[in-house]
Amino acid sequence: MDNERTAKHTALIEREDDLLSQIDTCQQLIAAFWRFLLSLDEEVHLPTARRLMIALNNVERSIEEEMLDIRLALLSFTFSRKHAPPEGTKH
């Protein structure tokens, strides 16, 4: 891989790591919100709780869609490595 492709590959891997962290945070917040709702001794306005849960879910879904794009971009590096001539051979 040349330097430019290596830099792009590295940037994609770093972005993937960041997105994984974001997804983990979303899941932690969703779980914490559920625990909070279950721990309440009084009623809450369920339509509002639902709107908040949907908003958290939508954020997570948006991040997962970006993750898909990143992983598809990384897939092109996998294919190009499989079809590249062996190192040390002339093109």
C-alpha atoms as a PDB file:
ATOM      1  CA  MET A   1       0.000   0.000   0.000  1.00  0.00           C
ATOM      2  CA  ASP A   2       1.392   3.407  -0.842  1.00  0.00           C
ATOM      3  CA  ASN A   3       1.583   6.181   1.766  1.00  0.00           C
ATOM      4  CA  GLU A   4      -1.629   7.897   0.692  1.00  0.00           C
ATOM      5  CA  ARG A   5      -3.628   4.653   0.770  1.00  0.00           C
ATOM      6  CA  THR A   6      -2.063   3.717   4.096  1.00  0.00           C
ATOM      7  CA  ALA A   7      -3.032   7.093   5.561  1.00  0.00           C
ATOM      8  CA  LYS A   8      -6.593   6.728   4.271  1.00  0.00           C
ATOM      9  CA  HIS A   9      -6.824   3.175   5.643  1.00  0.00           C
ATOM     10  CA  THR A  10      -5.525   4.332   9.026  1.00  0.00           C
ATOM     11  CA  ALA A  11      -8.017   7.213   9.107  1.00  0.00           C
ATOM     12  CA  LEU A  12     -10.879   4.801   8.360  1.00  0.00           C
ATOM     13  CA  ILE A  13      -9.765   2.436  11.138  1.00  0.00           C
ATOM     14  CA  GLU A  14      -9.552   5.354  13.580  1.00  0.00           C
ATOM     15  CA  ARG A  15     -13.027   6.539  12.548  1.00  0.00           C
ATOM     16  CA  GLU A  16     -14.376   3.018  13.005  1.00  0.00           C
ATOM     17  CA  ASP A  17     -12.914   2.920  16.527  1.00  0.00           C
ATOM     18  CA  ASP A  18     -14.503   6.282  17.328  1.00  0.00           C
ATOM     19  CA  LEU A  19     -17.881   5.134  16.010  1.00  0.00           C
ATOM     20  CA  LEU A  20     -17.677   1.955  18.091  1.00  0.00           C
ATOM     21  CA  SER A  21     -17.115   4.136  21.148  1.00  0.00           C
ATOM     22  CA  GLN A  22     -20.101   6.298  20.203  1.00  0.00           C
ATOM     23  CA  ILE A  23     -22.333   3.251  19.777  1.00  0.00           C
ATOM     24  CA  ASP A  24     -21.208   1.914  23.150  1.00  0.00           C
ATOM     25  CA  THR A  25     -22.055   5.267  24.748  1.00  0.00           C
ATOM     26  CA  CYS A  26     -25.508   5.258  23.153  1.00  0.00           C
ATOM     27  CA  GLN A  27     -26.177   1.760  24.436  1.00  0.00           C
ATOM     28  CA  GLN A  28     -25.024   2.714  27.926  1.00  0.00           C
ATOM     29  CA  LEU A  29     -27.307   5.759  27.939  1.00  0.00           C
ATOM     30  CA  ILE A  30     -30.285   3.745  26.698  1.00  0.00           C
ATOM     31  CA  ALA A  31     -29.702   1.124  29.394  1.00  0.00           C
ATOM     32  CA  ALA A  32     -29.297   3.837  32.053  1.00  0.00           C
ATOM     33  CA  PHE A  33     -32.513   5.493  30.920  1.00  0.00           C
ATOM     34  CA  TRP A  34     -34.369   2.163  31.191  1.00  0.00           C
ATOM     35  CA  ARG A  35     -32.967   1.600  34.686  1.00  0.00           C
ATOM     36  CA  PHE A  36     -33.985   5.121  35.647  1.00  0.00           C
ATOM     37  CA  LEU A  37     -37.541   4.597  34.389  1.00  0.00           C
ATOM     38  CA  LEU A  38     -37.834   1.281  36.211  1.00  0.00           C
ATOM     39  CA  SER A  39     -36.533   2.762  39.447  1.00  0.00           C
ATOM     40  CA  LEU A  40     -39.058   5.588  39.655  1.00  0.00           C
ATOM     41  CA  ASP A  41     -41.586   5.492  42.460  1.00  0.00           C
ATOM     42  CA  GLU A  42     -43.906   7.860  40.631  1.00  0.00           C
ATOM     43  CA  GLU A  43     -45.460   7.910  37.209  1.00  0.00           C
ATOM     44  CA  VAL A  44     -43.763   9.710  34.356  1.00  0.00           C
ATOM     45  CA  HIS A  45     -45.310  11.115  31.228  1.00  0.00           C
ATOM     46  CA  LEU A  46     -44.926   8.008  29.048  1.00  0.00           C
ATOM     47  CA  PRO A  47     -45.245   9.802  25.686  1.00  0.00           C
ATOM     48  CA  THR A  48     -42.290  12.000  26.681  1.00  0.00           C
ATOM     49  CA  ALA A  49     -40.260   9.013  27.857  1.00  0.00           C
ATOM     50  CA  ARG A  50     -41.059   7.326  24.542  1.00  0.00           C
ATOM     51  CA  ARG A  51     -39.906  10.392  22.574  1.00  0.00           C
ATOM     52  CA  LEU A  52     -36.643  10.453  24.481  1.00  0.00           C
ATOM     53  CA  MET A  53     -36.040   6.730  23.926  1.00  0.00           C
ATOM     54  CA  ILE A  54     -36.782   7.107  20.215  1.00  0.00           C
ATOM     55  CA  ALA A  55     -34.355  10.043  20.014  1.00  0.00           C
ATOM     56  CA  LEU A  56     -31.585   7.994  21.649  1.00  0.00           C
ATOM     57  CA  ASN A  57     -32.347   5.086  19.338  1.00  0.00           C
ATOM     58  CA  ASN A  58     -32.243   7.367  16.284  1.00  0.00           C
ATOM     59  CA  VAL A  59     -28.826   8.705  17.275  1.00  0.00           C
ATOM     60  CA  GLU A  60     -27.511   5.165  17.645  1.00  0.00           C
ATOM     61  CA  ARG A  61     -28.989   4.161  14.284  1.00  0.00           C
ATOM     62  CA  SER A  62     -27.389   7.159  12.580  1.00  0.00           C
ATOM     63  CA  ILE A  63     -23.995   6.201  13.992  1.00  0.00           C
ATOM     64  CA  GLU A  64     -24.502   2.590  12.883  1.00  0.00           C
ATOM     65  CA  GLU A  65     -25.282   3.794   9.344  1.00  0.00           C
ATOM     66  CA  GLU A  66     -22.031   5.759   9.301  1.00  0.00           C
ATOM     67  CA  MET A  67     -20.264   2.648  10.615  1.00  0.00           C
ATOM     68  CA  LEU A  68     -21.643   0.683   7.675  1.00  0.00           C
ATOM     69  CA  ASP A  69     -20.228   3.261   5.246  1.00  0.00           C
ATOM     70  CA  ILE A  70     -16.825   3.091   6.936  1.00  0.00           C
ATOM     71  CA  ARG A  71     -16.779  -0.705   6.885  1.00  0.00           C
ATOM     72  CA  LEU A  72     -17.735  -0.772   3.216  1.00  0.00           C
ATOM     73  CA  ALA A  73     -14.871   1.628   2.506  1.00  0.00           C
ATOM     74  CA  LEU A  74     -12.523  -0.645   4.454  1.00  0.00           C
ATOM     75  CA  LEU A  75     -13.750  -3.593   2.413  1.00  0.00           C
ATOM     76  CA  SER A  76     -12.269  -2.018  -0.706  1.00  0.00           C
ATOM     77  CA  PHE A  77      -8.835  -2.199   0.948  1.00  0.00           C
ATOM     78  CA  THR A  78      -9.342  -5.905   1.621  1.00  0.00           C
ATOM     79  CA  PHE A  79     -10.259  -6.573  -2.007  1.00  0.00           C
ATOM     80  CA  SER A  80      -7.369  -4.513  -3.354  1.00  0.00           C
ATOM     81  CA  ARG A  81      -4.885  -6.457  -1.177  1.00  0.00           C
ATOM     82  CA  LYS A  82      -6.238  -9.796  -2.381  1.00  0.00           C
ATOM     83  CA  HIS A  83      -5.857  -8.809  -6.022  1.00  0.00           C
ATOM     84  CA  ALA A  84      -2.556  -6.912  -5.749  1.00  0.00           C
ATOM     85  CA  PRO A  85       0.526  -8.490  -7.309  1.00  0.00           C
ATOM     86  CA  PRO A  86       2.856 -10.106  -4.763  1.00  0.00           C
ATOM     87  CA  GLU A  87       5.450  -7.749  -3.309  1.00  0.00           C
ATOM     88  CA  GLY A  88       8.725  -7.772  -5.169  1.00  0.00           C
ATOM     89  CA  THR A  89       7.139  -8.594  -8.545  1.00  0.00           C
ATOM     90  CA  LYS A  90       7.031  -6.180 -11.440  1.00  0.00           C
ATOM     91  CA  HIS A  91       3.681  -4.824 -12.646  1.00  0.00           C
END
